[in-house]
XYZ file of C-alpha atoms in Angstrom:
269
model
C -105.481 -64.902 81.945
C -102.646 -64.957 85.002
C -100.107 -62.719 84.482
C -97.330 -65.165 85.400
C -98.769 -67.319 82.133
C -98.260 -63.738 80.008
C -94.766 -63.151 81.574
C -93.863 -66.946 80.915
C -95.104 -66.643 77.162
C -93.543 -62.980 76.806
C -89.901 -64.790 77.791
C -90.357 -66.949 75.169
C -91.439 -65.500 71.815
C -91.082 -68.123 69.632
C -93.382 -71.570 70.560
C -94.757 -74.968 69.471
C -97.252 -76.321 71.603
C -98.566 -80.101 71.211
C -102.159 -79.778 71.602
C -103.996 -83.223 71.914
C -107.222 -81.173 72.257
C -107.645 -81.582 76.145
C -108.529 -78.761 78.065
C -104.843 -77.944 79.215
C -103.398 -77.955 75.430
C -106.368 -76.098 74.530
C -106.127 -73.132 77.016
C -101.927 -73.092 76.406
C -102.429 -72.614 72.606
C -105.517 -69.924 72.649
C -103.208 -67.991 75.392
C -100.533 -68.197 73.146
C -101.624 -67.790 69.674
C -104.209 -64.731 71.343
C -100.588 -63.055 73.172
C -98.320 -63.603 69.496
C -100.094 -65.069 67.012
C -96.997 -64.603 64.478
C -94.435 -66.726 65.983
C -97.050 -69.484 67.900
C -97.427 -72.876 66.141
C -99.928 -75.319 67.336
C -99.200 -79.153 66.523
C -101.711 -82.106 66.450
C -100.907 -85.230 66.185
C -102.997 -87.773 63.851
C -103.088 -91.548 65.281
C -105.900 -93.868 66.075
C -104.728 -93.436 69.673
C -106.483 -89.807 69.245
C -110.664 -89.612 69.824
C -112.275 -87.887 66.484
C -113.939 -86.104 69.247
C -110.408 -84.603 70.382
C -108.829 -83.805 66.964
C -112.612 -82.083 66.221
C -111.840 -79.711 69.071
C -109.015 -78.644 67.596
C -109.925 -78.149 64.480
C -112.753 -75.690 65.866
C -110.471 -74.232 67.729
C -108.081 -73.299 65.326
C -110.906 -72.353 62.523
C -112.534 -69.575 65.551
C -108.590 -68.636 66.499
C -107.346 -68.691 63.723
C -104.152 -70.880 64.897
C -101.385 -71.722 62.678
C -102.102 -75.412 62.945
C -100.280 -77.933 61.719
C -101.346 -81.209 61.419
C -98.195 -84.016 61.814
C -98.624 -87.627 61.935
C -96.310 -89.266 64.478
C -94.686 -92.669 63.791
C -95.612 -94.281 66.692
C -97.968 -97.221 65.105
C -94.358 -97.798 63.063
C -92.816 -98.825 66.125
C -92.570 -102.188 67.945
C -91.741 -101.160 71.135
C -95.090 -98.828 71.140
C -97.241 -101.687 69.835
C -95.693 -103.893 72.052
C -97.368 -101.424 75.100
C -94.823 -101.736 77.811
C -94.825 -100.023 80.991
C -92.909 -97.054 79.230
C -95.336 -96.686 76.087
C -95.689 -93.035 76.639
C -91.927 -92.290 76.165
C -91.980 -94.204 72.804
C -95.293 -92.200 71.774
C -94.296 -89.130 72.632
C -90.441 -89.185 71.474
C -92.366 -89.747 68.074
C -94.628 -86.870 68.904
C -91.625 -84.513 69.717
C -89.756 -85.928 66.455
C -92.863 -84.935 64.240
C -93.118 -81.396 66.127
C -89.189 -80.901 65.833
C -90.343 -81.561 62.020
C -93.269 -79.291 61.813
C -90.600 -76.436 63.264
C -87.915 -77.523 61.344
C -90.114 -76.869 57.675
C -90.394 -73.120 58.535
C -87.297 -72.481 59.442
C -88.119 -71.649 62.746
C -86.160 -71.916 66.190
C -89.541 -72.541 68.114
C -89.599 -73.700 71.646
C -91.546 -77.224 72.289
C -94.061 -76.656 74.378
C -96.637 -79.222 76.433
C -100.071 -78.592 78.430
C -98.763 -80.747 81.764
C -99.342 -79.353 84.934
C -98.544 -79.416 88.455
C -101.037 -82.301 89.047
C -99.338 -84.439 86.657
C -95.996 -84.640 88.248
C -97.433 -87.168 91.018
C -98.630 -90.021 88.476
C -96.542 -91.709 86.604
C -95.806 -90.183 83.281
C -92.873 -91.533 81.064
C -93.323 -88.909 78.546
C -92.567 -86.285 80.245
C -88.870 -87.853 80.240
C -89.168 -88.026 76.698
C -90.254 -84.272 76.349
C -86.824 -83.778 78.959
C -84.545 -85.446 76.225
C -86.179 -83.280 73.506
C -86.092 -80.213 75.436
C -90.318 -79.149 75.631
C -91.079 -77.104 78.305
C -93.828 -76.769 80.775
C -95.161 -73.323 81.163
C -98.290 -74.409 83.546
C -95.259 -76.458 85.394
C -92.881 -73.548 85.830
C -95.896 -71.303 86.684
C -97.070 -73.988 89.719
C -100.344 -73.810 87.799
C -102.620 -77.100 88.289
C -105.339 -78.529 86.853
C -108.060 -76.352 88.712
C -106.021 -73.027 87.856
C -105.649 -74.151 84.062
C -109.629 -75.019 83.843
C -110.106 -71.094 85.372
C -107.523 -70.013 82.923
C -109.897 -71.464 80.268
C -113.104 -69.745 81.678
C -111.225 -66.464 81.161
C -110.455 -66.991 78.257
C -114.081 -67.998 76.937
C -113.689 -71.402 76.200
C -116.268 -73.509 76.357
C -114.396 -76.903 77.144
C -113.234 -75.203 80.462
C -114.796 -78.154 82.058
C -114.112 -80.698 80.023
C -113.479 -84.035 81.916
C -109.526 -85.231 81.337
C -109.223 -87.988 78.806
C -105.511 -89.003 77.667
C -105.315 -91.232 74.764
C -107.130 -94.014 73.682
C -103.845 -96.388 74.465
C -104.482 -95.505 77.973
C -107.148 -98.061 78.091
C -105.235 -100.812 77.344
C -103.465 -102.570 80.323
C -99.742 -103.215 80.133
C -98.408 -105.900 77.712
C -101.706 -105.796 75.555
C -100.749 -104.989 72.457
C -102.234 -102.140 70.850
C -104.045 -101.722 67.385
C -105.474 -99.477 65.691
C -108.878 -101.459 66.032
C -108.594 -102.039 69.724
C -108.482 -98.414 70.169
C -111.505 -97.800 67.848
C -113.624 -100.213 69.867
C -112.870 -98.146 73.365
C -113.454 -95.241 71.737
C -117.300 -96.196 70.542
C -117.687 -98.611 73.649
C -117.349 -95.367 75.423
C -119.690 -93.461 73.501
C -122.369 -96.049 73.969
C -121.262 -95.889 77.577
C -121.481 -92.427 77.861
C -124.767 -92.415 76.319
C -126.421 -94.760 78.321
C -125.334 -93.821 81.564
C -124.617 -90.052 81.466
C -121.357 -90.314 83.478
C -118.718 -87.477 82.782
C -115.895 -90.081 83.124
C -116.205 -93.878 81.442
C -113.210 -95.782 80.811
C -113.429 -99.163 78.620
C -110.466 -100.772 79.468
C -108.697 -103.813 77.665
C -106.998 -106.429 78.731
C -106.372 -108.912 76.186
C -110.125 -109.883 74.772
C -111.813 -108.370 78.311
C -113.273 -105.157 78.431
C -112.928 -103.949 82.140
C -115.907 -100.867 82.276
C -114.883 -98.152 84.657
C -117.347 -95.158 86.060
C -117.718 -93.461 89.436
C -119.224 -94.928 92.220
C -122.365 -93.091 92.039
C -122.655 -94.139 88.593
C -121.964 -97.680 88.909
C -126.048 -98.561 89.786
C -126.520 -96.971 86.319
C -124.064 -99.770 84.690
C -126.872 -102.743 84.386
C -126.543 -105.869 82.297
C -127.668 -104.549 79.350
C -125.573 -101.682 79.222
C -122.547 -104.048 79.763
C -124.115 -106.008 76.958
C -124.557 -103.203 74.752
C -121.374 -101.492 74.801
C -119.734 -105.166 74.257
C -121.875 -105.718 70.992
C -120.370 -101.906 69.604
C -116.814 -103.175 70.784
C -117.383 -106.169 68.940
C -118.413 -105.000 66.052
C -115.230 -103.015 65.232
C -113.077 -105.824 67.256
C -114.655 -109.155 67.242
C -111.042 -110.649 69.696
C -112.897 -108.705 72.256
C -114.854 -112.337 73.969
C -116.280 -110.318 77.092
C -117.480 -106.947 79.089
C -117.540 -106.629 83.151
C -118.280 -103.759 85.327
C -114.719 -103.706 87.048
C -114.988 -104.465 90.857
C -114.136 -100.833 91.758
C -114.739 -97.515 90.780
C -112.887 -95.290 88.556
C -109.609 -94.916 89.436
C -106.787 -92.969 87.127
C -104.002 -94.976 85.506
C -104.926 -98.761 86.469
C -104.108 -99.949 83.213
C -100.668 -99.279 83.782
C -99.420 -102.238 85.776
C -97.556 -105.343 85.685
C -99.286 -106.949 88.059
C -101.836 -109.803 86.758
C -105.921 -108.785 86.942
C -108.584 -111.250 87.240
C -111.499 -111.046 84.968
């Protein structure tokens, strides 16, 4: 573990962190349950925008800590303007997020600082919640450290984890382009299509992305050969069968990229 992480945690006794159960949420709460495991809470969220495969990490996390984990349930499926999925969808999710951890803080009496897993990396894409962690005062340790990803994924091999080199995957309502509304079962079919995806292919990083009823699949360019007809085919059928709106599957005409479902601009099928 870096010293300046220990230093940064030692200033700051008291902490919440919001772990989604990615490898940078993961490393920030072993590091700081393992340096004060009195006064560190560790917060997970409950939505179908979160993988079971994600909220299972955390739970075996916690158990082999142990963590003081609380679970919370964030309001963001109660909320129009999240549903709705503008450009700014991330801002409404995670206000809700910061509301349920101000909660979770609030119901043992605690003055806890809010803490998040972003890192250096993540300050050149465009991320609206991290204005909504600004208005609800969460700080960035790996930030304030001028730790990125690579450093955090060592971080995590020090500490013994075995995610260290776990592939980033933000949340299931990442998939869905701008102005396609979300629900819950939209976000259940790219969560198996990309299973099947995964399992047929063997790529590290699939994306199943949804714009209205067309599923746009994403891999790497060395992986792309491996996406044939009938593994288009079959991870439409799984889609469909939890989401029957969902009319067609194409290999997108380019490779993997990060973030193209945010955009306002129109995409051809």
């Amino acid at each position: 573990m870096t010293p300046q992480l220990l230093a940064w945690l030692a200033a700051v006794p008291q902490r919440a962190i919001a772990c989604s159960g990615g490898i940078d949420s993961l490393t920030l709460a072993t590091a700081a349950h393992r340096a004060a495991p009195g006064t560190t809470l560790v917060v997970h969220s409950i939505t179908p925008a979160v993988p079971a495969a994600a909220t299972a990490r955390v739970l075996e996390a916690a158990a082999a800590e142990p963590w003081d984990l609380r679970i919370v349930r964030s309001r963001e499926f109660e909320d129009d303007r999240y549903l709705s999925n503008p450009l700014d969808r991330c801002f409404v999710c995670k206000s809700h997020l910061y509301d349920a951890m101000t909660d979770a803080v609030e119901a043992v009496g605690g003055t806890h600082t809010l803490l998040s897993g972003a890192n250096v990396d993540d300050l050149g894409e465009y991320r609206p919640g991290l204005r909504a962690a600004a208005e609800h005062g969460v700080r960035h340790p790996y930030v304030e450290i001028g730790a990125a990803k690579a450093d955090v994924r060592a971080m995590a091999r020090d500490l013994g984890l075995e995610h260290a080199d776990l592939p980033a995957s933000p949340c299931l309502a990442s998939r869905l382009y701008t102005g396609t509304v979300v629900t819950a079962a939209r976000l259940h079919a790219v969560e198996v299509g990309e299973a099947v995806l995964t399992a047929r292919t063997g790529a590290a990083v699939v994306r199943c992305r949804v714009r209205e009823d067309v599923v746009r699949i994403e891999v790497g360019n060395a992986e792309r050969p491996r996406v044939t007809p009938d593994v288009v085919a079959a991870v439409l059928a799984a889609m469909r069968a939890v989401d029957p709106g969902i009319r067609s599957a194409v290999l997108d005409r380019e490779p993997y990229r990060p973030g193209r479902a945010f955009t306002l601009t129109p995409v051809r099928p």
